[in-house]
Short mmCIF file of C-alpha atoms in Angstrom, two decimals:
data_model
loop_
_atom_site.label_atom_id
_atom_site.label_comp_id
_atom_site.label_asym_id
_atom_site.label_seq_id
_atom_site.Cartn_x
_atom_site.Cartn_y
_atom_site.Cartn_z
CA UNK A 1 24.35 30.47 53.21
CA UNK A 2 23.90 26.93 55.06
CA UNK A 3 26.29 24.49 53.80
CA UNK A 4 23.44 22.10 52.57
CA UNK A 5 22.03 24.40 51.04
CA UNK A 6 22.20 22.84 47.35
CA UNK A 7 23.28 24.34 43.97
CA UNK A 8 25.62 24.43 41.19
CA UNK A 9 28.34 26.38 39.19
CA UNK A 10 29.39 25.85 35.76
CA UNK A 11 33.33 27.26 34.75
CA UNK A 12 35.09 26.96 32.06
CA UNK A 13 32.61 23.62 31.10
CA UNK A 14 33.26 22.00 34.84
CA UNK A 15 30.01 21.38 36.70
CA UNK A 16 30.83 21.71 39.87
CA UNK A 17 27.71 20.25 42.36
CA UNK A 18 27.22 21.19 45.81
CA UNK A 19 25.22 21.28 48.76
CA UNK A 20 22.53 18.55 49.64
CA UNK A 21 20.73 16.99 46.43
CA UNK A 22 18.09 15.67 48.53
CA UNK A 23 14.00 15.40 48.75
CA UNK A 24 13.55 17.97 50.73
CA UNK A 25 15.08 20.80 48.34
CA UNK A 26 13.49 19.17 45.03
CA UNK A 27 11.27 22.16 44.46
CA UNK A 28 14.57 24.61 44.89
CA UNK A 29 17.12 22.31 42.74
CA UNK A 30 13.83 21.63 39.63
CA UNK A 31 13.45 25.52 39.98
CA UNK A 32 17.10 26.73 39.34
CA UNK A 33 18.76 23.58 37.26
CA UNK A 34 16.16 24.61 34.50
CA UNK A 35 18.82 27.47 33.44
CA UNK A 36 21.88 25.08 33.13
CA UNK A 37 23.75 25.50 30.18
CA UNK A 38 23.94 21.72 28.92
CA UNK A 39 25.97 21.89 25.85
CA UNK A 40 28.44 23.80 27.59
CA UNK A 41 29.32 20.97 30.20
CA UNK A 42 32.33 18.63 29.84
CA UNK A 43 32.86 17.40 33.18
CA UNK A 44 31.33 16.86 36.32
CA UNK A 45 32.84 17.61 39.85
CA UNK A 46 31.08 15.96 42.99
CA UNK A 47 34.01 16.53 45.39
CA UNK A 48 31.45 19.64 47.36
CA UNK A 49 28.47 17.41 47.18
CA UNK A 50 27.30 16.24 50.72
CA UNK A 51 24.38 14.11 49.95
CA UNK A 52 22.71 12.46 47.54
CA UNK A 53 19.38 10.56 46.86
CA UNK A 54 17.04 9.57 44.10
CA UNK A 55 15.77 12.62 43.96
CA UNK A 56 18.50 14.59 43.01
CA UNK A 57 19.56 12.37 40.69
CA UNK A 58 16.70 11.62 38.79
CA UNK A 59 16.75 15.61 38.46
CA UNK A 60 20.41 15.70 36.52
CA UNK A 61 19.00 12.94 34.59
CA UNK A 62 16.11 14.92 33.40
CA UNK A 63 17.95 17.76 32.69
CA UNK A 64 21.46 16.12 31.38
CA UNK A 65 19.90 13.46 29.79
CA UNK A 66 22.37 10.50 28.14
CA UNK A 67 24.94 12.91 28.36
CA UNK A 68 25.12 12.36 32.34
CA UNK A 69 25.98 8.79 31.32
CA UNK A 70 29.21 10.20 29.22
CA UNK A 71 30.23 12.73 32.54
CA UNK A 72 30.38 9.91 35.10
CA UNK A 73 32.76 8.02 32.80
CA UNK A 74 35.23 10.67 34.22
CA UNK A 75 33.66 12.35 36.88
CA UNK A 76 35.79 13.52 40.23
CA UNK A 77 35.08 14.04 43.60
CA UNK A 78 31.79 11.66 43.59
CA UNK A 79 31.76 8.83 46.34
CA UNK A 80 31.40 5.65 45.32
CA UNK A 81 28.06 5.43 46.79
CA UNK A 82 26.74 8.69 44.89
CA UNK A 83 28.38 7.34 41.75
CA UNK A 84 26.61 4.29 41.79
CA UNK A 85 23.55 6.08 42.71
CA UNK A 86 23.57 7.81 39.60
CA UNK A 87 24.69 5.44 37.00
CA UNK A 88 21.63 3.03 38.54
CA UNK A 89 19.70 6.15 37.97
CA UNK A 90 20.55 7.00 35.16
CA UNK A 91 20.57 3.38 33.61
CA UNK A 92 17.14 2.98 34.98
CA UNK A 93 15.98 6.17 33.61
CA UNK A 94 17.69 5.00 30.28
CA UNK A 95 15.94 2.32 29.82
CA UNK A 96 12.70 3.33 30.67
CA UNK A 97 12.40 6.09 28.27
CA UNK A 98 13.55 3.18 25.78
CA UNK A 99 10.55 1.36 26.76
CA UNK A 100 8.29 4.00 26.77
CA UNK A 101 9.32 4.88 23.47
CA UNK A 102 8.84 1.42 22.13
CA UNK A 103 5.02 1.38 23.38
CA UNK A 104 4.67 4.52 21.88
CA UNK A 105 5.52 3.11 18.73
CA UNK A 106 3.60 -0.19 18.86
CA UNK A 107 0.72 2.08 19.89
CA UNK A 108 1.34 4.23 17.13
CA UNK A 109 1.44 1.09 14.43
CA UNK A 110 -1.86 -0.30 15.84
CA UNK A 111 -3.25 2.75 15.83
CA UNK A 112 -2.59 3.23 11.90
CA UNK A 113 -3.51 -0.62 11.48
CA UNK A 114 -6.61 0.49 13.12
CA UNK A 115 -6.99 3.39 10.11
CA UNK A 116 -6.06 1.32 7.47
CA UNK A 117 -8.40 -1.21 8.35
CA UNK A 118 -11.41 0.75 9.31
CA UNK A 119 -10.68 3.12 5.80
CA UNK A 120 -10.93 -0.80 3.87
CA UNK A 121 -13.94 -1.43 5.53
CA UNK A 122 -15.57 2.02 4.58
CA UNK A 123 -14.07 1.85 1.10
CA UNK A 124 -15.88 -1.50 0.77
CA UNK A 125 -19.16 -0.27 1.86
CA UNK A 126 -18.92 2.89 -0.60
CA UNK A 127 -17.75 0.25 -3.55
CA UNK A 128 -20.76 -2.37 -2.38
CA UNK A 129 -23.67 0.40 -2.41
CA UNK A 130 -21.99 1.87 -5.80
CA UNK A 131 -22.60 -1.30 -7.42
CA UNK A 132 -25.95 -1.53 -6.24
CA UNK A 133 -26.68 1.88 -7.57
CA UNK A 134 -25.19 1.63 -11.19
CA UNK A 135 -26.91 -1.57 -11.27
CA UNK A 136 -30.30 -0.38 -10.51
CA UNK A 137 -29.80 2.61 -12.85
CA UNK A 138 -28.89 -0.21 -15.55
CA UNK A 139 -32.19 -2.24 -14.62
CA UNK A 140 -33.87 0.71 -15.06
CA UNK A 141 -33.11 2.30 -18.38
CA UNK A 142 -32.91 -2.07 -20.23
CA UNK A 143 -36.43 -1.41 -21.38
CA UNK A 144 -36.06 2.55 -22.21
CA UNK A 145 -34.07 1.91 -25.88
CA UNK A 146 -34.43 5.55 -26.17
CA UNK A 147 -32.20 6.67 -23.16
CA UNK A 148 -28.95 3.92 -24.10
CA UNK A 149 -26.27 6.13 -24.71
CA UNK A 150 -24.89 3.84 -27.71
CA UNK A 151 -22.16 6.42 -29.21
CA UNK A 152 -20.43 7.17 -25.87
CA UNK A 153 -20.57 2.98 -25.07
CA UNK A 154 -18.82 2.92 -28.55
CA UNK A 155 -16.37 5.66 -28.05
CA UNK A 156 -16.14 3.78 -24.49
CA UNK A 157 -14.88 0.24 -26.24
CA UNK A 158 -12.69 1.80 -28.96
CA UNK A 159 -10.63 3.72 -26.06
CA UNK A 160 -10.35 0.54 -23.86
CA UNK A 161 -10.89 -1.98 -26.22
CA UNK A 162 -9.46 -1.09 -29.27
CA UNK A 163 -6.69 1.07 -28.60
CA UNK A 164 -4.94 -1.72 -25.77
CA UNK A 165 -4.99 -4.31 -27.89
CA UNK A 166 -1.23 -3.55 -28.64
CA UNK A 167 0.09 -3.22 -25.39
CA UNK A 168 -2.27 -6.19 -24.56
CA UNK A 169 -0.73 -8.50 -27.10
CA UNK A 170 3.16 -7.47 -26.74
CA UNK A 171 3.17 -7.85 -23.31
CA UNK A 172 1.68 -11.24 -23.08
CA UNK A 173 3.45 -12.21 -26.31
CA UNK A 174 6.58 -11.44 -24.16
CA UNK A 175 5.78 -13.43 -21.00
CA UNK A 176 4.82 -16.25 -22.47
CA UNK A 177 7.85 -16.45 -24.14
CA UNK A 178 9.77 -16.10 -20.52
CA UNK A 179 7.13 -18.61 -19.35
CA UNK A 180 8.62 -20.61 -22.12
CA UNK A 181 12.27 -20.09 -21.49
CA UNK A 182 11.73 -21.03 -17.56
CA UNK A 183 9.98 -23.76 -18.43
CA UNK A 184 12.37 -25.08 -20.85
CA UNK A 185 15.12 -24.63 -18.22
CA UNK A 186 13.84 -26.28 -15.67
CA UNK A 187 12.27 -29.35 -17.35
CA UNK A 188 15.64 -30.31 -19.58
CA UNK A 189 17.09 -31.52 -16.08
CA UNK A 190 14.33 -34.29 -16.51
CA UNK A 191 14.70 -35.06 -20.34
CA UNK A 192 10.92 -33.54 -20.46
CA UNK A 193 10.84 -29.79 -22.65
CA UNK A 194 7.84 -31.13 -24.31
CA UNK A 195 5.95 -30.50 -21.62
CA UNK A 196 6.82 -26.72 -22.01
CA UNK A 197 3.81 -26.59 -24.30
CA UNK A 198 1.49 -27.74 -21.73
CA UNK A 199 3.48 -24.88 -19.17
CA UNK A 200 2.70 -22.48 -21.45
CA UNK A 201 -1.07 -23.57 -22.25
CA UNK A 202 -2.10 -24.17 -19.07
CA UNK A 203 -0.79 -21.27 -17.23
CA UNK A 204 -2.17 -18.45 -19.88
CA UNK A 205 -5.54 -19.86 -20.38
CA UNK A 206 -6.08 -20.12 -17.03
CA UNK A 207 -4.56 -17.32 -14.86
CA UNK A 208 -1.88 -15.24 -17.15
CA UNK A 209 -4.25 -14.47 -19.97
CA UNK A 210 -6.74 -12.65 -18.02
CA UNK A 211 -4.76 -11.58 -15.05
CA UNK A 212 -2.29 -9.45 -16.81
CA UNK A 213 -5.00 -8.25 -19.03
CA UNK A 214 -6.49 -7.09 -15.82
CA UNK A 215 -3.77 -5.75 -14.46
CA UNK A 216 -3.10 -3.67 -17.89
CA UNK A 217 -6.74 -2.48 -17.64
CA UNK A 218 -6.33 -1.56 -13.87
CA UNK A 219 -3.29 0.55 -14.87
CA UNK A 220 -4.49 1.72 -17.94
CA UNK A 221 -8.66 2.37 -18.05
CA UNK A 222 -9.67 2.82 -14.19
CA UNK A 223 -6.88 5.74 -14.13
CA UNK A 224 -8.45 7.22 -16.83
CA UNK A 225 -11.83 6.56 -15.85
CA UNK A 226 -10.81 8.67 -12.76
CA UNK A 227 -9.14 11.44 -13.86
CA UNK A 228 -12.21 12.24 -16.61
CA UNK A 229 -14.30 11.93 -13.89
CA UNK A 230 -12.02 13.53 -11.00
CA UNK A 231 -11.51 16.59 -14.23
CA UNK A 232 -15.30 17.02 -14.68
CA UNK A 233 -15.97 17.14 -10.85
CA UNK A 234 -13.12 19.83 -10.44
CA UNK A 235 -15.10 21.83 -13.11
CA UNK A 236 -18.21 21.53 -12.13
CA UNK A 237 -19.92 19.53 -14.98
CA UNK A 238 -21.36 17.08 -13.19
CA UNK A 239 -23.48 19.79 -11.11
CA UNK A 240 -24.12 20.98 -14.51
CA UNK A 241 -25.70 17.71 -16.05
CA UNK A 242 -27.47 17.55 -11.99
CA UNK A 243 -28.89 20.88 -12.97
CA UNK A 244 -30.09 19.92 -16.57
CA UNK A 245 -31.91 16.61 -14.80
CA UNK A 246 -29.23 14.59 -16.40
CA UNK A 247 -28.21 11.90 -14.46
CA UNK A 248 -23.78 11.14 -14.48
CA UNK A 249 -24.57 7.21 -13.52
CA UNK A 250 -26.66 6.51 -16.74
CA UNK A 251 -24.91 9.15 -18.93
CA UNK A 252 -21.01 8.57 -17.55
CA UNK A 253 -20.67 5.38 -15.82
CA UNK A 254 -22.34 2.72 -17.28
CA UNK A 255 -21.37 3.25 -20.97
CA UNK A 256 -17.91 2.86 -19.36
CA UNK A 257 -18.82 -0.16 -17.53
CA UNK A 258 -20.38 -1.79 -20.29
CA UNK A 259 -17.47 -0.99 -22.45
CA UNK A 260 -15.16 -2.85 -19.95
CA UNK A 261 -17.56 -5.69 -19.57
CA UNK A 262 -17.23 -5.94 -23.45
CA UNK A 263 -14.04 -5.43 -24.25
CA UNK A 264 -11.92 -7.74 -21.39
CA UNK A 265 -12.99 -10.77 -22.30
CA UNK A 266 -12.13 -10.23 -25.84
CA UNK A 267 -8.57 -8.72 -24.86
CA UNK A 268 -8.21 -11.57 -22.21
CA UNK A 269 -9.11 -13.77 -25.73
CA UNK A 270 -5.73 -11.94 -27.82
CA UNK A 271 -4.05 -12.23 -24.56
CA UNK A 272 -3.81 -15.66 -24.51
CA UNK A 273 -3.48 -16.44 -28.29
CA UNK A 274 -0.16 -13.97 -27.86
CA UNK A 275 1.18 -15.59 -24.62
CA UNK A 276 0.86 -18.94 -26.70
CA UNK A 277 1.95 -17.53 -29.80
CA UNK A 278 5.54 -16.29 -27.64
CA UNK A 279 5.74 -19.87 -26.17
CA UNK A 280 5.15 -20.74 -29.82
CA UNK A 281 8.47 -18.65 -31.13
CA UNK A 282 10.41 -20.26 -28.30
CA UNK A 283 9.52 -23.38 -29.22
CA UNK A 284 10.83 -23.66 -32.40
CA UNK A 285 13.41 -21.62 -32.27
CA UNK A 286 14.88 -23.31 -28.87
CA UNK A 287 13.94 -26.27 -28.19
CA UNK A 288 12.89 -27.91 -31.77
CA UNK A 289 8.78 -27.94 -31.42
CA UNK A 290 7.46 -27.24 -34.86
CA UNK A 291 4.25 -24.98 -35.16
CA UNK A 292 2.44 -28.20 -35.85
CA UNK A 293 3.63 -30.20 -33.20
CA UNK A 294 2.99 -27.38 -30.57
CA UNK A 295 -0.44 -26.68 -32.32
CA UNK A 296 -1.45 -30.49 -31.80
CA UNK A 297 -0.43 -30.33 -27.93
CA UNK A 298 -2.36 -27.23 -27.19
CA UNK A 299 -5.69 -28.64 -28.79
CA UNK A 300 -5.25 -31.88 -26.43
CA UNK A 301 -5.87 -29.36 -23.31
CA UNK A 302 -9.28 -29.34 -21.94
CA UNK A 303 -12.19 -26.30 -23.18
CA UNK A 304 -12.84 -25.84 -19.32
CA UNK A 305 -9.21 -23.87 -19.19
CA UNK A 306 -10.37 -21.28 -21.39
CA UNK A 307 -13.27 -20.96 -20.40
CA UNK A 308 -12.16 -21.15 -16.72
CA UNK A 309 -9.68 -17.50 -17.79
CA UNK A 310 -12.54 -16.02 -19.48
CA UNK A 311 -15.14 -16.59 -16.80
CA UNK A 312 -12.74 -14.41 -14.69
CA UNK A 313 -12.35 -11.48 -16.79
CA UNK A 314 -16.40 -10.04 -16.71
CA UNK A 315 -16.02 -10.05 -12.97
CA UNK A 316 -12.52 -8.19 -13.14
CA UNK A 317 -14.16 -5.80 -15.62
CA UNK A 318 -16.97 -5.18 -13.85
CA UNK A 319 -15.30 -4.11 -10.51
CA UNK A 320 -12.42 -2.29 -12.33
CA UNK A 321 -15.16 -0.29 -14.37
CA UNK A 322 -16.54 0.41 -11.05
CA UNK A 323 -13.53 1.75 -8.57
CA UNK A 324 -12.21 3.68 -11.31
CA UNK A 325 -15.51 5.53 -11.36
CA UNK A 326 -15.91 5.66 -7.95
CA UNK A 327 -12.63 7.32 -7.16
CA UNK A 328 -13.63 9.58 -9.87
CA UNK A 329 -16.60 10.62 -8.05
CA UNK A 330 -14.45 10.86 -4.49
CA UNK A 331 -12.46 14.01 -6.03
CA UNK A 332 -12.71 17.01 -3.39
CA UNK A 333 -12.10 19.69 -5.80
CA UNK A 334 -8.65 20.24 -6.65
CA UNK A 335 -5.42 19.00 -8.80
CA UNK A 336 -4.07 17.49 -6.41
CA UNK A 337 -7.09 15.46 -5.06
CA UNK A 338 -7.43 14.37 -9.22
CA UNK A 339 -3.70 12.78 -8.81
CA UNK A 340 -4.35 10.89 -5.06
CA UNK A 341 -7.45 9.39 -6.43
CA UNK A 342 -6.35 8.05 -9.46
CA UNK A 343 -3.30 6.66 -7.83
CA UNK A 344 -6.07 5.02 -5.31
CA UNK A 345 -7.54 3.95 -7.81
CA UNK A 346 -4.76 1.94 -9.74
CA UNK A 347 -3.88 0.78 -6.27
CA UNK A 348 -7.16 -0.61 -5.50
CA UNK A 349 -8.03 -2.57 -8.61
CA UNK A 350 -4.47 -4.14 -8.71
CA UNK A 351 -4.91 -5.38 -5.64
CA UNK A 352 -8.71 -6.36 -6.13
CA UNK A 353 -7.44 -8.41 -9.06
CA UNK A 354 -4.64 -10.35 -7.60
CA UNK A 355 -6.79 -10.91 -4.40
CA UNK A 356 -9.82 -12.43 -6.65
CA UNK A 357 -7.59 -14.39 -8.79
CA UNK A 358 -5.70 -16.03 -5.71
CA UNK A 359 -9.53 -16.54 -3.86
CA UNK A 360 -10.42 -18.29 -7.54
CA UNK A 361 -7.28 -19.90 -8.16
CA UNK A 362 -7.72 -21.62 -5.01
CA UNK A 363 -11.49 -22.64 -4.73
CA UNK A 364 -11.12 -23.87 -8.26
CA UNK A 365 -8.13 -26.06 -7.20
CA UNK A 366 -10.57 -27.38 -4.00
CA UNK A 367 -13.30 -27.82 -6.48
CA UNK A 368 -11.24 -30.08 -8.77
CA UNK A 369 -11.56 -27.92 -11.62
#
């Protein structure tokens, strides 16, 4: 055996290196280093090693990993030339698998950035022709009187209309009263809680009414919407009603988009008498506003407010209505698929909501009105 002929013993956890660790036996040293023992090694010994390039140490790097950074710290028998050969190494090697790990990550987030956007852009395509096709179905059966499904429209509005109304009232009854408080709070630094009233008025017959009816509605009726959908898809009812010439979009969806279209406004309507009703309470139990007295300040507020709120809520309906539905249609078959698309579906109509409101709440404020 030549003496620079390369290799390496481990005893007793002492790596012991010898021999040349050069270019010219890289394919030898990548060949036999491949059965080293690395959790076994707690030191390094150098003091055999003749030589010692780039080569051979990017191949204990490779091998050893970080943990060759923790043996030099009390290596023996290296030069000081071969020990700063392989902490640059090593330290170069370091940080270049930091870096390439940091691309791969901003690679990966673009990548699902990519995803989410391209699955919005789909989503909005599916909702757009959707609409188009429950509203040409609609067109089509206005002058057939025959083929209006009035009792399910009915059933429809008592389930979304009817049977919110408490949850509907209570909550907004409740915020307006916060709305109140705040409002009381902040404005008695000024010598100014009247002007609480006009807080309360302004805010829930323009955006609070109708938004967190929406939002109630998103919660409440598009998840339902979806999983009676989602249910009848998973049992096969709607390639029944196919079979029997039936169609689902006049029989299923737009009794239940006509019930929303019906019912929000008028919730949105109780909605905001209840938000002013809890600003009402406040008022005269806080901060000395009699009912009259707050009843006189709300009249003084301009019609276009409330009509402003309830312009909003058709729209809202209509496209709340229409992804619950949607997502309902979307099930693949199973439980489980019911469940992720009527979480999607809350998801989306929340966020539809908010988004329109801001997009309204702002070109209204442009417009001057």
């Amino acid at each position: 055996m030549s003496d620079n002929e390369p290799g390496w013993r481990l005893h007793e956890g002492r790596l012991l290196l010898y021999g040349d660790w050069t270019l010219a036996h890289y394919a030898r040293l990548h060949a036999g280093i491949a059965s080293l023992m690395v959790p076994e090694i707690r030191s390094l010994d150098g003091s055999q090693l003749n030589r010692l390039d780039t080569a051979g140490a990017g191949l204990l790097w490779q091998r050893l990993g970080e943990q060759l950074l923790v043996l030099l710290n009390n290596a023996s028998g290296l030069g000081d030339g071969q020990l700063a050969l392989l902490l640059a190494v090593a330290e170069g090697m370091n940080g270049r698998e930091s870096s390439s790990s940091l691309k791969a990550h901003w690679s990966d987030g673009l990548a699902r950035l990519g995803e989410y956007v391209l699955s919005a852009w789909l989503q909005g395509r599916m909702l757009l022709g959707f609409t188009g096709l429950t509203l040409s179905t609609g067109l089509s059966l206005l002058f057939h009187p025959r083929q209006w499904r009035i009792t399910a429209l009915v059933v429809q509005m008592h389930q979304c209309g009817l049977n919110a109304v408490p949850i509907v009232a209570l909550l907004t009854f409740l915020v307006g009263a916060v709305v109140a408080f705040l409002g009381a709070t902040v404005l008695a630094n000024f010598g100014a809680t009247i002007y609480t009233v006009d807080l309360v008025a302004y805010s829930f017959l323009r955006e609070f009414g109708v938004l967190l009816t929406a939002i109630l509605l998103a919660g409440r009726t598009a998840s339902a919407f979806t999983a009676q959908l989602g249910s009848m898809k998973v049992n096969q009812e709607l390639d029944a009603l196919r079979a029997q010439g039936l169609d689902p979009i006049a029989l299923l969806v737009l009794p239940r988009v006509l019930a929303l279209l019906l019912t929000l406004p008028l919730l949105t309507f109780i909605a905001m008498l209840s938000g002013l009703l809890g600003g009402a309470v406040v008022g005269l139990l806080s901060l000395d506003i009699s009912p009259a007295q707050y009843l006189a300040i709300v009249q003084e507020v301009p019609v276009r407010h409330l009509l402003i709120g309830l312009g909003k809520a058709p729209l809202f309906a209509l496209l709340i209505a229409l992804i619950g539905c949607l997502e309902g249609f979307k099930v693949s078959g199973s439980a489980r698929s019911v469940g992720e698309h009527t979480t999607s579906s809350v998801v989306q109509s929340i966020f539809v909501v908010i988004l329109l409101d801001a997009i309204a709440a702002l070109f209204l404020m442009e417009m001057g009105w």
